[in-house]
Coordinates of C-alpha atoms and ligand atoms in Angstrom, one line a residue:
M1 CA 121.1 152.3 123.3
Q2 CA 122.9 152.1 126.6
W3 CA 125.3 149.3 127.6
D4 CA 125.8 149.5 131.3
N5 CA 128.7 147.1 131.8
Y6 CA 130.5 147.7 128.5
W7 CA 133.5 148.8 130.5
T8 CA 133.3 147.8 134.1
K9 CA 133.2 151.3 135.5
E10 CA 132.6 153.8 132.8
K11 CA 129.2 154.2 131.2
L12 CA 129.0 155.1 127.5
K13 CA 126.1 156.2 125.4
F14 CA 126.3 155.0 121.8
H15 CA 124.9 157.1 119.1
D16 CA 125.9 155.6 115.8
F17 CA 127.9 152.8 114.1
I18 CA 129.3 153.7 110.6
Y19 CA 131.2 151.2 108.5
D20 CA 133.4 152.8 106.0
S21 CA 136.1 151.2 103.8
G22 CA 137.2 148.5 106.2
K23 CA 136.9 150.6 109.3
L24 CA 134.1 150.7 111.9
H25 CA 133.5 154.1 113.5
I26 CA 131.6 154.1 116.7
K27 CA 130.1 157.4 117.9
A28 CA 129.6 157.6 121.6
E29 CA 129.8 159.9 124.6
M30 CA 130.4 159.6 128.4
I31 CA 127.2 159.9 130.4
S32 CA 128.7 160.7 133.8
L33 CA 127.3 164.0 135.0
K34 CA 130.5 165.3 136.5
G35 CA 134.2 165.2 135.9
S36 CA 137.0 165.4 138.5
C37 CA 139.9 167.7 138.1
P38 CA 143.2 165.9 137.6
S39 CA 145.1 168.5 139.7
C40 CA 143.0 168.9 142.8
G41 CA 140.6 166.0 142.5
Q42 CA 137.4 168.1 143.1
E43 CA 134.3 167.2 141.1
S44 CA 132.7 169.6 138.8
G45 CA 129.6 169.6 136.6
K46 CA 130.1 173.0 135.0
V47 CA 130.7 172.3 131.3
H48 CA 133.0 174.7 129.5
S49 CA 132.9 173.1 125.9
H50 CA 132.8 169.9 123.9
Y51 CA 135.4 168.2 121.7
E52 CA 135.8 164.9 119.9
R53 CA 138.4 162.3 120.7
S54 CA 139.3 159.5 118.3
I55 CA 140.5 156.3 120.1
A56 CA 141.4 153.1 118.3
D57 CA 139.8 150.1 119.9
L58 CA 139.9 146.3 119.6
P59 CA 138.9 145.1 116.1
C60 CA 135.2 144.3 115.6
F61 CA 133.9 141.7 113.1
G62 CA 137.5 141.6 111.6
A63 CA 137.5 145.4 110.9
F64 CA 139.6 148.1 112.4
C65 CA 137.6 149.9 115.0
E66 CA 137.6 153.5 116.0
L67 CA 135.8 155.1 118.9
S68 CA 134.7 158.7 118.3
L69 CA 134.0 160.0 121.8
L70 CA 132.3 163.3 122.4
C71 CA 134.1 164.6 125.5
R72 CA 133.6 167.6 127.6
R73 CA 135.8 170.3 129.2
F74 CA 134.9 171.4 132.7
F75 CA 135.6 174.4 134.8
C76 CA 137.4 173.5 138.0
A77 CA 135.1 174.2 140.9
N78 CA 138.0 174.7 143.3
E79 CA 139.0 178.4 143.4
S80 CA 142.4 177.8 144.8
C81 CA 143.3 175.2 142.1
N82 CA 145.8 176.5 139.5
R83 CA 143.8 174.8 136.7
T84 CA 140.7 176.6 135.6
I85 CA 139.6 174.3 132.8
F86 CA 140.2 170.5 132.6
C87 CA 139.4 167.8 130.0
E88 CA 137.2 165.0 131.0
R89 CA 139.2 161.8 131.9
L90 CA 138.0 158.5 130.4
G91 CA 138.9 156.2 133.3
S92 CA 139.5 152.7 132.2
V93 CA 138.5 153.4 128.6
A94 CA 141.8 155.2 127.8
K95 CA 144.5 157.1 129.5
A96 CA 144.9 160.8 129.2
Y97 CA 146.2 161.8 125.7
A98 CA 146.1 158.2 124.6
R99 CA 145.1 157.4 121.0
K100 CA 144.5 153.8 121.7
S101 CA 142.1 152.3 124.3
S102 CA 143.5 150.7 127.4
R103 CA 142.3 147.2 126.4
L104 CA 143.7 147.6 122.9
M105 CA 147.1 148.5 124.4
K106 CA 146.9 145.5 126.7
S107 CA 146.3 143.2 123.7
I108 CA 149.2 144.8 121.7
K109 CA 151.5 144.4 124.7
H110 CA 150.5 140.8 125.1
V111 CA 151.5 140.0 121.5
G112 CA 154.6 142.2 121.8
F113 CA 155.9 140.4 124.9
K114 CA 155.4 137.0 123.3
V115 CA 156.7 137.7 119.8
A116 CA 159.6 139.8 118.6
S117 CA 158.6 143.3 117.4
Y118 CA 158.5 142.8 113.6
A119 CA 156.6 139.5 113.8
A120 CA 154.3 141.1 116.4
T121 CA 153.5 144.0 114.2
Q122 CA 152.6 141.8 111.3
L123 CA 150.5 139.6 113.5
C124 CA 148.7 142.6 114.9
N125 CA 148.0 144.0 111.4
C126 CA 146.5 140.6 110.4
L127 CA 144.3 140.7 113.5
G128 CA 142.9 144.2 112.6
I129 CA 145.1 146.1 115.0
A130 CA 147.1 148.9 113.3
T131 CA 150.6 149.4 114.8
S132 CA 154.2 149.7 113.7
A133 CA 157.4 148.1 115.0
T134 CA 158.7 151.4 116.5
A135 CA 155.4 152.1 118.2
L136 CA 155.3 148.6 119.6
D137 CA 158.9 149.0 120.9
R138 CA 157.8 152.2 122.6
Y139 CA 154.8 150.6 124.2
L140 CA 156.9 147.8 125.6
R141 CA 159.5 150.1 127.0
S142 CA 156.9 152.3 128.7
H143 CA 155.2 149.3 130.3
E144 CA 155.0 149.7 134.0
L145 CA 156.6 146.9 135.9
Q146 CA 154.5 145.1 138.4
S147 CA 155.6 145.5 142.0
F148 CA 156.9 142.3 143.6
E149 CA 157.3 140.8 147.0
T150 CA 160.8 140.2 148.2
P151 CA 161.5 136.5 147.3
R152 CA 162.7 133.9 149.7
V153 CA 164.9 132.2 147.1
L154 CA 166.6 134.5 144.6
G155 CA 168.3 133.5 141.4
I156 CA 170.9 135.9 140.0
D157 CA 172.4 135.7 136.5
D158 CA 173.7 138.0 133.9
W159 CA 171.5 139.0 131.0
A160 CA 172.5 140.2 127.6
M161 CA 170.9 143.4 126.5
C162 CA 173.1 143.3 123.4
K163 CA 175.1 140.1 123.3
G164 CA 178.8 140.6 123.7
R165 CA 178.4 144.3 124.5
T166 CA 176.1 145.4 127.2
Y167 CA 174.9 143.2 130.0
G168 CA 172.5 143.6 132.9
T169 CA 171.8 141.5 135.9
L170 CA 168.5 139.5 135.9
L171 CA 166.9 138.7 139.3
V172 CA 164.4 135.8 139.5
D173 CA 162.1 134.7 142.2
L174 CA 162.9 131.0 141.9
E175 CA 159.9 129.8 143.9
K176 CA 157.4 131.6 141.7
Q177 CA 159.7 131.1 138.7
K178 CA 159.3 134.7 137.7
P179 CA 161.8 137.4 136.8
I180 CA 161.3 140.3 139.1
D181 CA 164.0 142.9 138.2
I182 CA 166.8 143.8 135.9
L183 CA 169.7 145.8 137.1
E184 CA 172.0 147.7 134.8
G185 CA 175.5 146.2 134.5
R186 CA 177.1 143.3 136.2
D187 CA 179.0 145.2 138.9
A188 CA 179.0 144.1 142.5
S189 CA 178.0 147.6 143.8
V190 CA 174.7 147.8 142.0
L191 CA 173.6 144.3 143.0
A192 CA 174.8 144.9 146.6
E193 CA 172.7 148.0 146.9
W194 CA 169.6 146.1 145.7
L195 CA 170.3 143.2 148.1
K196 CA 170.6 145.7 151.0
D197 CA 167.1 147.0 150.2
H198 CA 165.7 143.5 150.3
P199 CA 167.0 141.9 153.5
K200 CA 164.5 139.1 153.7
I201 CA 166.2 136.9 151.1
E202 CA 167.2 133.5 152.5
I203 CA 168.8 131.6 149.7
I204 CA 170.7 133.0 146.7
S205 CA 171.4 130.8 143.7
R206 CA 174.0 132.2 141.4
D207 CA 176.8 131.4 138.9
R208 CA 180.4 131.5 140.1
S209 CA 181.3 135.0 138.9
G210 CA 183.5 136.9 141.3
E211 CA 181.4 140.1 141.1
Y212 CA 178.2 138.4 142.2
A213 CA 180.0 136.7 145.1
L214 CA 181.4 140.1 146.2
A215 CA 177.9 141.6 146.0
V216 CA 176.3 138.9 148.1
N217 CA 179.1 139.3 150.7
Q218 CA 178.4 143.0 150.8
G219 CA 174.7 143.1 150.6
A220 CA 173.2 139.8 151.9
L221 CA 175.3 138.2 154.5
Q222 CA 172.2 136.5 156.0
A223 CA 171.6 134.5 152.8
I224 CA 172.8 131.0 152.0
E225 CA 174.6 130.9 148.7
I226 CA 174.3 128.0 146.3
A227 CA 175.8 127.4 142.9
D228 CA 173.1 126.7 140.5
R229 CA 173.0 123.4 138.7
W230 CA 172.8 124.7 135.2
H231 CA 176.0 126.7 135.6
L232 CA 177.9 123.8 137.2
L233 CA 176.9 121.6 134.2
K234 CA 177.8 124.4 131.8
N235 CA 181.2 124.8 133.4
L236 CA 181.7 121.1 133.2
R237 CA 180.9 120.9 129.5
E238 CA 183.2 123.9 128.8
M239 CA 186.0 122.2 130.7
I240 CA 185.5 119.1 128.5
E241 CA 185.5 121.2 125.4
R242 CA 188.7 122.9 126.5
Y243 CA 190.3 119.5 127.0
F244 CA 189.4 118.5 123.4
Q245 CA 190.6 121.9 122.1
G246 CA 194.0 121.2 123.7
N247 CA 194.2 117.8 122.0
T248 CA 193.6 118.6 118.4
K249 CA 196.3 116.2 117.1
T250 CA 195.0 113.3 119.1
I251 CA 191.5 113.9 117.8
Q252 CA 192.8 114.0 114.2
L253 CA 194.6 110.7 114.8
A254 CA 191.5 109.1 116.3
Y255 CA 189.4 110.5 113.5
Q256 CA 191.6 108.9 110.8
K257 CA 191.6 105.6 112.6
T258 CA 187.8 105.7 112.8
L259 CA 187.6 106.4 109.1
E260 CA 190.0 103.5 108.4
L261 CA 187.6 101.3 110.3
K262 CA 184.8 102.4 108.0
G263 CA 186.9 101.2 105.1
G264 CA 188.1 104.5 103.7
I265 CA 190.8 107.1 104.2
H266 CA 190.3 110.7 105.0
V267 CA 189.8 112.8 101.9
P268 CA 189.0 116.4 102.4
E269 CA 186.1 117.8 100.3
P270 CA 187.6 119.4 97.2
N271 CA 187.6 123.1 97.3
L272 CA 186.2 124.2 93.9
S273 CA 186.7 127.9 94.4
S274 CA 190.3 129.1 94.3
R275 CA 189.4 132.6 95.6
K276 CA 187.8 131.1 98.7
E277 CA 190.9 129.0 99.4
L278 CA 193.0 132.1 99.3
E279 CA 190.7 133.9 101.7
K280 CA 190.8 131.0 104.0
Q281 CA 194.5 130.9 104.1
E282 CA 194.7 134.7 104.8
K283 CA 192.2 134.3 107.6
R284 CA 194.1 131.4 109.1
Q285 CA 197.3 133.5 109.1
K286 CA 195.5 136.3 110.9
R287 CA 194.2 133.9 113.5
L288 CA 197.6 132.4 114.0
G289 CA 199.1 135.8 114.5
R290 CA 196.5 136.6 117.2
F291 CA 197.0 133.2 118.8
D292 CA 200.7 134.0 119.3
E293 CA 200.0 137.4 120.5
V294 CA 197.5 136.2 123.1
H295 CA 200.1 133.8 124.5
K296 CA 202.7 136.6 124.5
L297 CA 200.5 139.0 126.4
H298 CA 199.5 136.3 128.9
Q299 CA 203.2 135.6 129.7
Q300 CA 203.6 139.4 130.2
G301 CA 201.0 139.1 133.0
F302 CA 197.9 140.6 131.4
S303 CA 194.6 139.3 132.5
N304 CA 192.2 137.6 130.1
S305 CA 189.9 140.7 130.0
Q306 CA 192.8 143.0 129.3
I307 CA 194.0 140.8 126.5
A308 CA 190.5 140.7 125.0
K309 CA 190.2 144.4 125.1
Q310 CA 193.6 145.1 123.7
L311 CA 193.2 142.7 120.7
G312 CA 189.6 143.4 120.2
M313 CA 188.4 139.9 120.6
S314 CA 186.0 138.1 122.9
R315 CA 187.1 136.9 126.3
G316 CA 185.9 133.4 125.4
T317 CA 188.3 133.2 122.5
V318 CA 191.2 134.3 124.7
I319 CA 190.4 131.6 127.2
K320 CA 190.1 129.1 124.4
Y321 CA 193.5 130.1 123.0
L322 CA 195.2 130.0 126.4
A323 CA 193.8 126.6 127.1
S324 CA 195.4 125.0 124.1
K325 CA 199.2 124.8 123.6
E326 CA 199.0 124.3 119.9
F327 CA 197.0 126.5 117.5
P328 CA 193.4 125.2 117.2
E329 CA 192.7 124.7 113.6
Q330 CA 189.3 125.7 112.5
Q331 CA 187.2 123.1 111.0
A332 CA 185.8 123.7 107.6
R333 CA 182.4 125.2 108.0
G334 CA 179.6 124.3 105.7
S335 CA 180.3 123.0 102.3
R336 CA 183.0 124.1 99.9
L337 CA 181.1 122.5 97.0
G338 CA 178.6 125.4 96.7
K339 CA 175.7 124.8 94.4
L340 CA 177.1 121.4 93.4
K341 CA 176.5 120.0 96.8
P342 CA 173.0 118.5 96.4
F343 CA 174.1 116.7 93.2
I344 CA 177.3 115.2 94.5
Q345 CA 175.7 111.8 95.2
Q346 CA 174.4 111.7 91.6
L347 CA 177.7 112.8 90.1
N348 CA 179.6 110.2 92.1
Q349 CA 177.2 107.5 91.0
R350 CA 177.4 108.4 87.3
F351 CA 181.2 108.7 87.6
V352 CA 181.5 105.2 89.1
E353 CA 179.2 103.9 86.4
G354 CA 181.7 105.2 83.8
C355 CA 180.4 108.5 82.6
H356 CA 183.3 110.9 82.6
N357 CA 181.9 113.4 80.0
I358 CA 181.7 116.8 81.6
N359 CA 179.0 118.1 79.2
Q360 CA 176.9 115.0 79.7
L361 CA 177.2 115.2 83.5
W362 CA 176.5 118.9 83.5
C363 CA 173.3 118.4 81.4
D364 CA 172.2 115.6 83.6
I365 CA 172.3 117.6 86.8
Q366 CA 170.9 120.7 85.1
E367 CA 167.7 118.7 84.4
K368 CA 167.5 118.0 88.1
G369 CA 167.7 121.7 88.9
Y370 CA 171.5 122.6 89.1
E371 CA 171.9 126.3 88.5
G372 CA 175.7 126.7 88.9
K373 CA 178.5 127.0 86.4
R374 CA 179.8 124.3 84.1
A375 CA 183.3 125.1 85.4
M376 CA 182.3 123.7 88.8
V377 CA 181.3 120.4 87.3
K378 CA 184.6 120.4 85.3
R379 CA 186.7 120.9 88.4
Y380 CA 184.8 118.3 90.3
V381 CA 185.3 115.7 87.5
H382 CA 189.0 116.5 87.5
Y383 CA 189.0 115.9 91.2
L384 CA 187.3 112.6 90.8
K385 CA 189.8 111.6 88.2
S386 CA 192.8 112.4 90.4
P387 CA 192.4 110.2 93.5
S388 CA 193.1 106.6 93.9
K389 CA 190.5 103.9 94.1
E390 CA 190.2 104.0 97.9
Q391 CA 189.2 107.6 97.7
L392 CA 186.3 106.7 95.5
N393 CA 185.3 104.2 98.2
V394 CA 185.0 107.1 100.6
L395 CA 183.1 109.1 98.1
A396 CA 180.6 106.3 97.7
C397 CA 180.2 105.5 101.4
P398 CA 178.4 108.0 103.7
R399 CA 180.9 110.3 105.2
F400 CA 181.7 110.8 108.8
R401 CA 182.6 114.5 109.4
K402 CA 185.3 115.2 112.0
P403 CA 183.5 116.2 115.2
T404 CA 184.3 119.6 116.7
P405 CA 185.5 119.9 120.3
K406 CA 182.1 121.2 121.2
L407 CA 180.3 118.3 119.6
L408 CA 182.7 115.9 121.4
S409 CA 182.0 117.6 124.7
Y410 CA 178.3 117.0 124.4
A411 CA 178.7 113.5 123.2
L412 CA 181.1 112.5 126.0
L413 CA 178.3 113.0 128.6
K414 CA 175.7 111.1 126.7
P415 CA 175.2 107.4 127.4
T416 CA 177.0 105.3 124.9
E417 CA 173.8 103.7 123.5
F418 CA 172.6 107.1 122.4
L419 CA 175.7 107.7 120.3
A420 CA 176.0 107.0 116.6
K421 CA 178.3 104.1 115.8
D422 CA 181.0 106.4 114.3
M423 CA 181.1 108.5 117.5
Q424 CA 181.3 105.3 119.6
N425 CA 184.3 104.2 117.5
M426 CA 185.8 107.6 117.8
F427 CA 185.8 107.5 121.6
E428 CA 187.2 104.0 121.6
Q429 CA 190.0 105.2 119.4
L430 CA 190.6 108.2 121.7
S431 CA 191.0 105.9 124.7
L432 CA 193.5 103.8 122.8
I433 CA 195.6 106.8 121.7
A434 CA 195.4 109.2 124.7
N435 CA 196.5 107.7 128.1
D436 CA 194.5 110.2 130.2
F437 CA 191.3 110.0 128.2
E438 CA 189.6 107.1 130.1
A439 CA 190.3 108.7 133.5
F440 CA 189.1 112.1 132.2
K441 CA 185.9 110.6 130.8
A442 CA 185.2 108.7 134.0
K443 CA 185.6 111.8 136.2
S444 CA 183.5 114.0 133.9
I445 CA 180.7 111.5 133.9
A446 CA 180.8 111.0 137.6
F447 CA 180.6 114.7 138.2
D448 CA 177.7 115.0 135.8
K449 CA 175.9 112.2 137.6
M450 CA 176.5 113.6 141.0
I451 CA 175.0 117.0 140.0
K452 CA 172.0 115.5 138.3
E453 CA 171.1 112.8 140.7
R454 CA 172.2 113.8 144.2
Ligands
LIG1 ZN1 141.3 171.6 140.1

């Protein structure tokens, strides 16, 4: 049997197909008469010996597929060549020394580039392609990058190889919307060198980092620089967030007023674990200490990066701390009710109906799937017994959680009709309490509109 165009260039002669325990073995050999020496390129038909090469190929009928190729060794016909014997090359079938066929490698890389390595490995194994995560990682790293034409419009941004630790610089052809290169580090010198090698760039879109500005000045004076829209909007949102971070007391006041409008008063969720409360206090003390230290170092004239390095914290946190005059309290994350949380509504309901018996309540929620301790139920019932009637109102009505500065910063730029009623009330209260809020809001929205529409 002979399939001429099985691979576009190479002709293979098939001898046998053997199916054995989920694996298909295909015996074949190359039928070209001559091989060419990889060192000098001269063709030779003088066979030295034969050997068998096993090459994994694309799965066939859902089975792993292995090509057993009978290959030849040739004598090199060129007397001045330093290689006397060479192995037959398989052309587009597989690379020299490869254990997988080129088209199988192509498929694996396809999956690998689209999906993260562990998921890609599992997917490949499901599809009848045997590989491991480490091998896949190796394939992707060894992938040869395609050459690119110098773009007319270049986008420059930093790119995290390991977030918070090592960064590179990503270069994108903005007209073709394709990344073309990644440089190591975010330093001006590396980028400037690259830009000098590609003098045909006309427009450069970048964020407003000083290093990149310097690099463009050194390496691409001919190019027009533009600040990219995404970064401008990001800067805007961060500035709004910083404004809210610096006004935590105002936000707290506005929040309480909003809750009062809802017909309740602010009751923090009970903390049913005393150990966690202690941990929380310790962490808060630690943060407070660092907050003071950041301000002290700033007054001594250290830069943000230096402070971050010295205290072992991120630059973002340093900026956040310096922007706010008072210590930004952290909002309680997640629930402090633990396993009881899904049953709170039911417990409240039963409590309001008059059932205060801990054992009874515990049994009730156990039937619904509660797996926590009785002590949690006990503490919660004690908590329910302690507050006044207004607090029970709050427990009965759906809660409105205090929005974080980040959430507020996103909400501020949204059209009012897209906001939840509580958030609308919150902003109304803010404009009543803080004098500068209305002006700040108007300016932010105007800037946002200008960037998006002009
Ligand atoms: Zn040779």
